Amino acid sequence: MAAMRNRPIPGSSGRVRAMSLLGDPVLHGACEPVTDFGPSLAQLVEDMYATMYAANGVGLAANQVGVALRVFVYDCPDDEDVRHLGHLVNPTLVEADGVTVRGPEGCLSLPGIEAGTPRFDHAVVEGVTVGGEPVRVGGTGFFARCLQHECDHLDGAVYTDRLTGLRRARALRAARRAPWGRPG
């Protein structure tokens, strides 16, 4: 336990950044791979944690704070309430399989709007840390949903892109009516 106390809390040295909202072009284009693993990347990750925690989120992609780089952070439970905390740089979704589950999904870039969104109940993502160390993260249930959601962001998609029919129409109508709403 003492070792845990000596580690800095993710986001504690970060600043809360403005959130990109649905309709912002940075959310709708594929993000670029990270090539500079210097101090600015470490600060971006810290800022992303601070922003995610301030917004009460469980995951956040860099383009959600206006930076079109392939980076995301997460602090998300799985269906057994096991906490998963970390970040991925240049992530690739290498497995998404199992049962397709339609569950409520929201997004910090569409505050206050949720819709039943289909996702696989198992996902594995590979990437590297801010220090360039390889990492492989797998999850099930809600955490698998989070991993798939954040990878979608980095590919220029938001969860409403996975919706069809009435669910999609309702979510986009709600977004247009929201105080922050923009055409999507």
Short mmCIF file of C-alpha atoms in Angstrom, two decimals, residues 7-141:
data_model
loop_
_atom_site.label_atom_id
_atom_site.label_comp_id
_atom_site.label_asym_id
_atom_site.label_seq_id
_atom_site.Cartn_x
_atom_site.Cartn_y
_atom_site.Cartn_z
CA ARG A 7 2.79 7.30 -6.97
CA PRO A 8 1.33 10.55 -8.24
CA ILE A 9 -2.41 10.54 -8.80
CA PRO A 10 -3.11 10.66 -12.56
CA GLY A 11 -4.22 14.14 -13.54
CA SER A 12 -3.02 15.79 -10.33
CA SER A 13 -0.52 17.90 -12.27
CA GLY A 14 -2.87 18.44 -15.20
CA ARG A 15 -5.18 21.26 -16.16
CA VAL A 16 -8.76 20.87 -17.27
CA ARG A 17 -9.09 21.58 -20.97
CA ALA A 18 -12.15 22.65 -22.94
CA MET A 19 -14.18 19.75 -24.32
CA SER A 20 -14.76 19.37 -28.05
CA LEU A 21 -18.47 18.82 -28.66
CA LEU A 22 -20.40 16.95 -31.32
CA GLY A 23 -20.02 18.78 -34.62
CA ASP A 24 -16.46 19.97 -33.91
CA PRO A 25 -14.38 18.87 -36.93
CA VAL A 26 -11.62 17.43 -34.70
CA LEU A 27 -14.07 14.71 -33.56
CA HIS A 28 -14.90 13.61 -37.10
CA GLY A 29 -11.48 12.92 -38.60
CA ALA A 30 -8.94 10.19 -37.90
CA CYS A 31 -6.24 11.18 -35.39
CA GLU A 32 -2.55 11.16 -36.27
CA PRO A 33 -0.07 8.73 -34.67
CA VAL A 34 2.12 10.14 -31.92
CA THR A 35 5.74 10.53 -33.00
CA ASP A 36 7.06 12.86 -30.27
CA PHE A 37 7.27 11.11 -26.90
CA GLY A 38 8.59 14.16 -25.07
CA PRO A 39 7.29 16.21 -22.15
CA SER A 40 4.38 17.65 -24.16
CA LEU A 41 2.89 14.16 -24.55
CA ALA A 42 3.19 13.48 -20.82
CA GLN A 43 1.48 16.83 -20.10
CA LEU A 44 -1.29 16.06 -22.59
CA VAL A 45 -2.00 12.77 -20.79
CA GLU A 46 -2.04 14.54 -17.41
CA ASP A 47 -4.41 17.19 -18.79
CA MET A 48 -6.64 14.48 -20.24
CA TYR A 49 -6.93 12.73 -16.86
CA ALA A 50 -7.73 16.05 -15.16
CA THR A 51 -10.36 16.82 -17.80
CA MET A 52 -11.91 13.34 -17.64
CA TYR A 53 -12.17 13.46 -13.85
CA ALA A 54 -13.59 17.01 -13.88
CA ALA A 55 -16.31 15.82 -16.29
CA ASN A 56 -17.00 12.62 -14.30
CA GLY A 57 -16.05 10.44 -17.26
CA VAL A 58 -14.53 6.97 -17.50
CA GLY A 59 -12.53 7.54 -20.69
CA LEU A 60 -11.30 10.40 -22.84
CA ALA A 61 -9.65 10.58 -26.25
CA ALA A 62 -7.23 13.36 -27.19
CA ASN A 63 -9.46 14.73 -29.94
CA GLN A 64 -12.12 15.35 -27.29
CA VAL A 65 -9.82 18.08 -25.96
CA GLY A 66 -9.01 19.35 -29.45
CA VAL A 67 -5.78 17.41 -30.04
CA ALA A 68 -5.89 15.13 -33.10
CA LEU A 69 -3.40 12.56 -31.77
CA ARG A 70 -3.91 8.83 -31.11
CA VAL A 71 -4.03 8.93 -27.30
CA PHE A 72 -6.68 8.03 -24.75
CA VAL A 73 -6.95 7.70 -20.98
CA TYR A 74 -9.36 5.64 -18.90
CA ASP A 75 -10.44 4.99 -15.33
CA CYS A 76 -13.27 2.54 -15.84
CA PRO A 77 -14.79 -0.38 -13.97
CA ASP A 78 -15.69 -3.64 -15.64
CA ASP A 79 -18.92 -5.51 -14.93
CA GLU A 80 -17.37 -7.10 -11.81
CA ASP A 81 -16.50 -3.62 -10.44
CA VAL A 82 -12.76 -4.11 -11.01
CA ARG A 83 -11.14 -0.73 -11.67
CA HIS A 84 -9.04 -0.32 -14.83
CA LEU A 85 -6.80 2.77 -14.87
CA GLY A 86 -4.35 3.73 -17.60
CA HIS A 87 -3.60 5.36 -20.90
CA LEU A 88 -2.72 4.22 -24.39
CA VAL A 89 -0.67 5.97 -27.05
CA ASN A 90 -1.09 4.89 -30.67
CA PRO A 91 -3.68 2.28 -29.70
CA THR A 92 -5.06 -0.32 -32.07
CA LEU A 93 -8.17 -2.34 -31.38
CA VAL A 94 -6.85 -5.85 -32.06
CA GLU A 95 -9.82 -7.87 -30.80
CA ALA A 96 -13.50 -7.05 -30.47
CA ASP A 97 -15.60 -10.15 -30.22
CA GLY A 98 -17.97 -12.19 -28.17
CA VAL A 99 -21.60 -11.37 -27.66
CA THR A 100 -22.93 -8.09 -29.04
CA VAL A 101 -24.61 -6.20 -26.23
CA ARG A 102 -26.78 -3.11 -26.67
CA GLY A 103 -26.23 -1.00 -23.59
CA PRO A 104 -26.59 2.62 -22.57
CA GLU A 105 -23.69 4.67 -23.82
CA GLY A 106 -22.87 8.30 -23.34
CA CYS A 107 -20.00 10.56 -24.27
CA LEU A 108 -18.34 13.59 -22.71
CA SER A 109 -18.60 15.27 -26.13
CA LEU A 110 -22.40 14.82 -26.04
CA PRO A 111 -23.07 15.70 -22.40
CA GLY A 112 -26.33 14.42 -20.96
CA ILE A 113 -27.26 12.22 -23.93
CA GLU A 114 -27.31 8.43 -23.81
CA ALA A 115 -28.50 5.80 -26.24
CA GLY A 116 -28.54 2.01 -26.40
CA THR A 117 -25.44 1.30 -28.51
CA PRO A 118 -24.31 -2.15 -29.72
CA ARG A 119 -20.79 -3.19 -28.67
CA PHE A 120 -18.93 -6.46 -28.30
CA ASP A 121 -18.56 -7.67 -24.71
CA HIS A 122 -14.82 -8.36 -25.12
CA ALA A 123 -12.08 -6.08 -26.46
CA VAL A 124 -8.28 -5.97 -26.56
CA VAL A 125 -6.23 -2.89 -27.43
CA GLU A 126 -2.49 -2.68 -28.02
CA GLY A 127 -0.37 0.44 -27.95
CA VAL A 128 2.40 2.04 -25.93
CA THR A 129 2.72 4.21 -22.82
CA VAL A 130 3.91 7.82 -22.79
CA GLY A 131 7.38 6.34 -22.26
CA GLY A 132 7.07 4.16 -25.38
CA GLU A 133 6.68 0.87 -23.48
CA PRO A 134 4.41 -1.67 -25.23
CA VAL A 135 1.10 -2.34 -23.50
CA ARG A 136 -1.81 -4.68 -24.16
CA VAL A 137 -5.10 -4.00 -22.38
CA GLY A 138 -8.10 -6.30 -22.47
CA GLY A 139 -11.50 -5.99 -20.97
CA THR A 140 -15.00 -7.34 -20.79
CA GLY A 141 -18.41 -5.81 -20.26
#
